[in-house]
Coordinates of C-alpha atoms and ligand atoms in Angstrom, one line a residue:
X1 CA 115.1 88.2 123.0
X2 CA 111.3 87.9 122.5
X3 CA 109.6 85.4 120.1
X4 CA 106.3 85.9 118.3
X5 CA 104.2 84.4 115.6
X6 CA 103.1 86.1 112.5
X7 CA 100.3 88.4 112.7
X8 CA 97.3 87.8 110.4
X9 CA 96.7 90.6 108.1
X10 CA 93.5 92.4 109.1
X11 CA 91.1 91.4 106.7
X12 CA 88.1 93.7 108.3
X13 CA 87.9 96.4 106.3
X14 CA 86.4 98.9 108.8
X15 CA 89.2 98.2 111.2
X16 CA 91.7 98.7 108.3
X17 CA 90.1 102.0 107.5
X18 CA 90.1 103.1 111.3
X19 CA 94.0 102.1 111.4
X20 CA 94.4 104.4 108.1
X21 CA 92.5 107.3 109.8
X22 CA 95.0 107.1 112.6
X23 CA 98.0 107.3 110.4
X24 CA 96.3 110.2 108.6
X25 CA 95.7 111.9 111.9
X26 CA 98.9 111.3 113.4
X27 CA 100.8 114.6 114.2
X28 CA 103.4 115.7 111.6
X29 CA 106.4 115.2 114.4
X30 CA 105.1 111.6 115.3
X31 CA 103.7 110.8 111.7
X32 CA 102.9 107.1 111.3
X33 CA 103.3 104.8 108.1
X34 CA 100.1 103.1 106.9
X35 CA 99.2 99.8 108.7
X36 CA 100.7 96.8 107.0
X37 CA 97.4 95.3 105.9
X38 CA 96.7 98.6 103.7
X39 CA 99.4 97.2 101.3
X40 CA 97.9 93.7 101.1
X41 CA 94.1 93.7 101.5
X42 CA 92.1 92.9 98.5
X43 CA 88.7 94.7 99.5
X44 CA 90.9 97.9 100.3
X45 CA 92.2 97.7 96.7
X46 CA 88.6 97.5 95.3
X47 CA 87.8 100.6 97.3
X48 CA 90.7 102.4 96.0
X49 CA 89.8 101.9 92.4
X50 CA 86.4 103.2 93.1
X51 CA 87.5 106.1 95.3
X52 CA 90.9 107.0 93.6
X53 CA 91.4 105.8 90.2
X54 CA 87.9 105.9 88.9
X55 CA 87.4 109.4 90.4
X56 CA 90.4 111.5 90.5
X57 CA 92.7 112.9 88.0
X58 CA 95.6 110.5 86.6
X59 CA 98.3 111.8 84.5
X60 CA 98.7 109.7 81.3
X61 CA 101.6 111.7 79.8
X62 CA 102.7 114.9 78.3
X63 CA 101.0 117.2 75.7
X64 CA 104.0 117.6 73.7
X65 CA 103.8 113.9 72.9
X66 CA 100.8 114.6 70.7
X67 CA 102.1 118.1 69.5
X68 CA 100.7 118.0 66.1
X69 CA 97.1 117.4 64.6
X70 CA 96.4 114.0 64.1
X71 CA 99.0 112.7 66.8
X72 CA 97.4 110.5 69.1
X73 CA 98.5 108.3 72.4
X74 CA 97.2 105.6 74.3
X75 CA 97.2 104.8 78.1
X76 CA 95.3 103.0 80.7
X77 CA 93.6 104.3 83.7
X78 CA 92.5 101.5 86.1
X79 CA 90.8 98.9 83.8
X80 CA 90.0 101.6 81.1
X81 CA 91.9 102.1 77.8
X82 CA 92.3 105.6 77.2
X83 CA 92.9 107.3 73.8
X84 CA 94.1 111.2 73.7
X85 CA 93.9 112.8 70.3
X86 CA 95.1 116.3 69.2
X87 CA 92.4 117.6 67.0
X88 CA 92.6 119.7 63.6
X89 CA 92.1 122.9 65.6
X90 CA 95.1 122.1 68.0
X91 CA 92.9 121.3 71.1
X92 CA 93.1 117.9 72.6
X93 CA 90.0 115.4 73.2
X94 CA 90.4 112.4 75.2
X95 CA 88.0 109.2 74.9
X96 CA 87.7 105.7 76.4
X97 CA 89.6 103.8 73.8
X98 CA 86.8 101.1 73.3
X99 CA 85.1 100.6 70.0
X100 CA 81.1 101.2 70.1
X101 CA 80.5 98.2 68.1
X102 CA 81.5 95.2 70.3
X103 CA 84.1 96.9 72.6
X104 CA 87.3 96.2 70.9
X105 CA 90.2 98.4 72.2
X106 CA 90.4 100.5 69.5
X107 CA 93.9 101.8 69.0
X108 CA 97.2 100.6 70.4
X109 CA 100.6 102.7 71.3
X110 CA 100.8 106.2 69.7
X111 CA 101.5 107.6 66.3
X112 CA 99.6 110.1 63.9
X113 CA 96.3 109.1 62.0
X114 CA 93.4 111.1 60.4
X115 CA 90.8 108.6 61.6
X116 CA 91.0 105.3 63.7
X117 CA 89.9 102.1 62.4
X118 CA 88.7 99.3 64.5
X119 CA 90.9 96.1 63.7
X120 CA 87.8 94.0 64.4
X121 CA 85.0 94.7 61.9
X122 CA 86.4 98.1 60.6
X123 CA 84.2 100.5 62.1
X124 CA 85.9 103.8 61.5
X125 CA 85.8 107.1 64.1
X126 CA 87.0 110.4 63.1
X127 CA 89.9 112.3 65.4
X128 CA 86.8 113.9 67.1
X129 CA 85.5 110.6 68.1
X130 CA 82.3 110.5 65.6
X131 CA 81.6 107.3 64.2
X132 CA 82.1 107.9 60.4
X133 CA 82.1 104.5 58.8
X134 CA 80.3 101.2 59.8
X135 CA 80.4 98.9 56.9
X136 CA 78.0 96.3 56.1
X137 CA 75.3 97.5 58.7
X138 CA 71.7 96.9 58.0
X139 CA 69.8 99.5 56.0
X140 CA 68.8 102.5 58.2
X141 CA 71.6 102.0 60.5
X142 CA 72.2 105.4 62.2
X143 CA 76.0 106.4 63.0
X144 CA 74.7 109.4 65.0
X145 CA 75.1 108.9 68.9
X146 CA 77.4 106.3 68.3
X147 CA 80.8 108.0 68.7
X148 CA 83.6 107.3 71.3
X149 CA 82.6 108.3 74.7
X150 CA 84.6 111.2 75.6
X151 CA 86.3 111.6 79.1
X152 CA 87.4 114.8 81.0
X153 CA 90.8 116.0 80.7
X154 CA 92.8 119.1 82.1
X155 CA 96.4 120.2 81.2
X156 CA 98.6 121.2 84.0
X157 CA 102.5 121.8 84.1
X158 CA 102.4 120.1 80.6
X159 CA 101.0 117.0 82.1
X160 CA 97.8 115.4 80.2
X161 CA 95.6 114.6 83.1
X162 CA 92.4 112.5 82.6
X163 CA 89.7 111.7 84.9
X164 CA 87.1 108.7 84.6
X165 CA 84.6 110.8 86.6
X166 CA 82.3 113.0 84.6
X167 CA 82.2 115.6 87.4
X168 CA 85.7 115.9 88.8
X169 CA 86.8 118.6 91.1
X170 CA 89.2 121.4 89.3
X171 CA 92.6 120.2 88.9
X172 CA 94.2 123.3 87.6
X173 CA 93.1 125.3 90.8
X174 CA 94.4 122.3 93.0
X175 CA 97.7 122.5 91.2
X176 CA 98.0 126.5 90.9
X177 CA 100.4 126.8 93.8
X178 CA 102.7 124.1 92.5
X179 CA 102.6 125.5 89.2
X180 CA 103.5 128.9 90.6
X181 CA 106.2 127.2 92.7
X182 CA 108.0 125.6 89.8
X183 CA 107.1 128.2 87.0
X184 CA 110.9 129.3 87.0
X185 CA 111.7 125.7 85.7
X186 CA 109.5 126.1 82.8
X187 CA 108.3 122.7 82.8
X188 CA 105.8 123.2 80.2
X189 CA 108.6 123.9 77.8
X190 CA 110.2 120.7 78.2
X191 CA 110.2 117.9 75.8
X192 CA 109.5 114.1 76.5
X193 CA 112.7 112.3 75.5
X194 CA 111.5 109.1 76.8
X195 CA 108.4 107.4 78.3
X196 CA 108.0 103.6 79.4
X197 CA 105.8 101.2 81.0
X198 CA 107.0 98.8 83.9
X199 CA 105.5 96.3 86.2
X200 CA 106.9 95.7 89.6
X201 CA 105.8 93.3 92.3
X202 CA 104.6 95.4 94.9
X203 CA 101.3 97.4 95.4
X204 CA 101.1 100.8 93.9
X205 CA 101.4 102.5 97.3
X206 CA 104.8 101.1 98.0
X207 CA 105.8 102.4 94.6
X208 CA 104.7 105.9 95.3
X209 CA 105.9 105.9 98.7
X210 CA 109.3 105.1 97.3
X211 CA 109.2 107.8 94.5
X212 CA 108.2 110.7 96.7
X213 CA 110.6 110.6 99.7
X214 CA 114.3 111.6 100.0
X215 CA 115.0 109.5 102.9
X216 CA 116.1 106.4 101.2
X217 CA 118.5 108.2 98.6
X218 CA 121.6 108.2 100.6
X219 CA 121.4 104.4 101.4
X220 CA 119.8 103.0 98.2
X221 CA 121.6 105.3 95.7
X222 CA 124.8 106.2 96.9
X223 CA 126.7 106.5 93.7
X224 CA 123.8 107.4 91.5
X225 CA 121.0 109.7 92.7
X226 CA 122.8 111.0 95.7
X227 CA 125.3 113.2 93.9
X228 CA 122.5 114.9 92.1
X229 CA 120.1 115.0 95.1
X230 CA 122.0 115.6 98.2
X231 CA 119.9 114.8 101.2
X232 CA 121.8 116.7 103.9
X233 CA 120.1 119.9 102.7
X234 CA 116.5 119.1 102.1
X235 CA 113.5 120.9 103.5
X236 CA 109.6 120.2 103.1
X237 CA 107.2 122.4 101.9
X238 CA 104.5 121.1 104.0
X239 CA 101.4 119.4 102.8
X240 CA 99.3 121.4 100.3
X241 CA 95.9 120.4 98.9
X242 CA 97.0 118.6 95.7
X243 CA 100.8 118.3 96.2
X244 CA 103.4 117.9 98.6
X245 CA 107.2 118.8 97.5
X246 CA 110.5 119.0 99.0
X247 CA 113.7 121.0 98.1
X248 CA 117.1 119.8 97.7
X249 CA 119.5 122.8 98.3
X250 CA 122.8 122.6 96.9
X251 CA 125.6 124.1 98.5
X252 CA 128.2 126.7 96.9
X253 CA 130.4 124.0 95.2
X254 CA 127.7 121.8 94.3
X255 CA 125.1 123.5 92.2
X256 CA 122.7 121.7 90.0
X257 CA 124.8 120.5 87.2
X258 CA 124.1 122.5 84.2
X259 CA 123.2 121.0 80.7
X260 CA 124.5 122.9 77.4
X261 CA 120.8 122.9 76.6
X262 CA 120.1 124.7 79.6
X263 CA 116.9 127.0 78.7
X264 CA 117.8 130.5 79.9
X265 CA 115.6 131.5 82.9
X266 CA 113.4 134.4 81.4
X267 CA 112.5 135.6 84.8
X268 CA 116.2 136.1 85.7
X269 CA 116.0 134.3 88.7
X270 CA 118.6 132.0 88.8
X271 CA 117.8 130.4 92.2
X272 CA 116.6 127.5 90.3
X273 CA 120.2 126.5 90.0
X274 CA 120.7 126.1 93.6
X275 CA 117.7 123.9 94.5
X276 CA 115.8 120.8 92.9
X277 CA 112.2 120.4 93.7
X278 CA 110.4 116.8 93.9
X279 CA 107.4 115.4 95.5
X280 CA 104.0 113.9 94.9
X281 CA 101.3 115.2 92.9
X282 CA 98.2 113.5 94.6
X283 CA 97.2 110.7 94.1
X284 CA 99.6 108.6 92.5
X285 CA 102.4 110.9 90.7
X286 CA 106.0 111.2 91.9
X287 CA 108.1 113.9 90.1
X288 CA 111.6 115.3 90.3
X289 CA 112.8 118.7 88.7
X290 CA 116.4 119.7 88.5
X291 CA 117.1 122.6 86.5
X292 CA 116.2 121.7 83.0
X293 CA 115.2 118.1 83.4
X294 CA 112.0 116.5 85.1
X295 CA 111.1 112.7 85.8
X296 CA 108.0 111.7 86.6
X297 CA 106.1 108.3 87.4
X298 CA 102.6 107.4 88.0
X299 CA 101.8 104.1 89.6
X300 CA 98.5 102.1 89.3
X301 CA 97.1 99.1 90.9
X302 CA 97.1 95.9 88.9
X303 CA 96.8 93.7 91.8
X304 CA 97.3 94.0 95.4
X305 CA 101.3 92.9 94.7
X306 CA 101.7 94.4 91.3
X307 CA 101.9 98.0 90.0
X308 CA 101.9 99.4 86.9
X309 CA 104.5 102.4 86.7
X310 CA 104.5 105.0 83.7
X311 CA 107.5 106.9 83.6
X312 CA 108.8 109.7 81.6
X313 CA 111.9 111.8 81.2
X314 CA 111.6 115.3 79.9
X315 CA 114.5 117.7 79.0
X316 CA 115.2 120.9 77.4
X317 CA 113.0 121.6 74.5
X318 CA 115.9 122.0 72.2
X319 CA 117.6 118.9 73.1
X320 CA 119.2 117.0 70.3
X321 CA 121.0 114.5 72.4
X322 CA 124.1 114.4 70.3
X323 CA 127.4 113.3 71.5
X324 CA 129.9 114.8 72.4
X325 CA 127.7 117.5 73.9
X326 CA 126.1 115.4 76.4
X327 CA 127.0 115.9 80.1
X328 CA 127.0 113.5 82.8
X329 CA 123.6 115.2 83.7
X330 CA 122.1 114.4 80.6
X331 CA 123.3 110.7 80.4
X332 CA 121.9 110.5 83.8
X333 CA 118.4 111.5 83.2
X334 CA 118.3 109.8 79.8
X335 CA 119.0 106.4 81.3
X336 CA 116.9 106.5 84.6
X337 CA 115.9 103.1 84.0
X338 CA 119.4 102.0 84.3
X339 CA 121.0 104.5 86.4
X340 CA 118.9 104.4 89.3
X341 CA 115.6 102.7 89.1
X342 CA 117.2 99.1 89.3
X343 CA 118.3 100.2 92.6
X344 CA 114.7 100.7 93.6
X345 CA 113.1 97.8 92.4
X346 CA 114.7 95.3 94.9
X347 CA 113.6 97.7 97.7
X348 CA 110.1 97.9 96.7
X349 CA 109.7 94.2 96.1
X350 CA 111.4 93.6 99.3
X351 CA 109.0 96.0 101.0
X352 CA 106.1 94.3 99.6
X353 CA 107.2 90.7 100.7
X354 CA 107.7 92.0 104.2
X355 CA 104.3 93.5 104.2
X356 CA 103.0 90.1 103.4
X357 CA 104.9 88.3 106.0
X358 CA 102.9 89.0 109.0
X359 CA 105.9 90.6 110.9
X360 CA 105.3 94.2 109.5
X361 CA 104.7 96.9 111.7
X362 CA 103.3 100.3 111.4
X363 CA 106.4 102.5 112.2
X364 CA 106.9 106.3 112.8
X365 CA 108.3 108.2 109.9
X366 CA 111.5 110.1 109.5
X367 CA 110.9 114.2 108.7
X368 CA 112.5 113.2 105.5
X369 CA 109.3 111.2 104.9
X370 CA 107.0 114.0 105.3
X371 CA 105.8 113.5 101.9
X372 CA 104.4 110.3 102.6
X373 CA 102.6 111.7 105.5
X374 CA 100.9 114.1 103.1
X375 CA 100.3 111.2 100.6
X376 CA 98.7 109.5 103.4
X377 CA 96.6 112.2 104.4
X378 CA 95.1 112.8 100.9
X379 CA 94.9 108.9 100.4
X380 CA 92.6 108.8 103.5
X381 CA 90.6 111.9 102.4
X382 CA 90.0 110.1 99.1
X383 CA 89.0 106.9 100.5
X384 CA 86.5 108.8 102.9
X385 CA 84.7 110.3 100.0
X386 CA 83.1 106.8 99.0
X387 CA 82.7 105.1 102.6
Ligands
FES401 S1 84.5 95.8 67.8 FE1 85.1 97.4 66.7 S2 84.3 97.1 64.7 FE2 83.4 95.5 66.0
FE2_402 FE1 114.8 105.5 94.8

């Protein structure tokens, strides 16, 4: 038996960055987890905000959430409130959701509108962001140039990605291999059936890592997720520059449960009934696609030990959700927040407490955590872009 005192979490950022580099550079067959201090260090969190969340692409939802002209939705990226609106011509524009008068957050929630009127002093903006009314301003006040600040956006796989960077790298190029990989599932045609925001007591990286690895499914979700995502037949696709996926292979008697709303596969490739695809879209999204369903989460830092989790469930485009047609699969996906997410929350919050204990160690990862290794490599690359 050996005894030890708790180790002080490194608060030296340069030492911590070197430890992170070693984890990123570790060979795939001896891949290392991040050092514990990476889950607790406040200075590192500020660096992540600058290097990742204010620089890279973050998904804020699905384009089908704003299908018709006038439809809008709001979201948050880092500390920035964001507003996405479907234009009269069918295009999408995304703005900082910040009134140009005295910075009130302009719009809340989602809905449909012809214009946006600030609740503070009633400045009014068109769908295209132009300032169209500013009551009781001095004579000669000029509305021109006082419209909402537009943000970069791209659509990939039916997701609406937004970047706070005015010159981000191309996302669709980066995700082209994944789009091709999952094209038989026709995720662009899926419909958003639910979307929620949750807050968990852990750092954002613990939440992402939990969402992207199949290693924990057997022990953590034996009755819920395991029957849909058998881990005994999993292979990794290898790290790609933009995503890292793995496949669940169903054996003969256990193919992907089929919904009555199954979208006929126009390519004639019914191989999708034999596999589910899951993984990570860098920097902060986990996704899981099984037949005609998709579940996704994005994780953003609120604090060193608090994460904002936006998650959505997408199903067949003609899904009506009417009993008695609902299958076990339908019910499972429609109720992810009660089906298996409550099993994850105590795990991720328990990991965070362990990371903060002073007794956490950097560990070797299982081959079933290969997606975490890919996540760490991309994470390190992003940090390097600003140090
Ligand atoms: S802050 Fe919006 S109108 Fe004044
Ligand atoms: Fe889980």
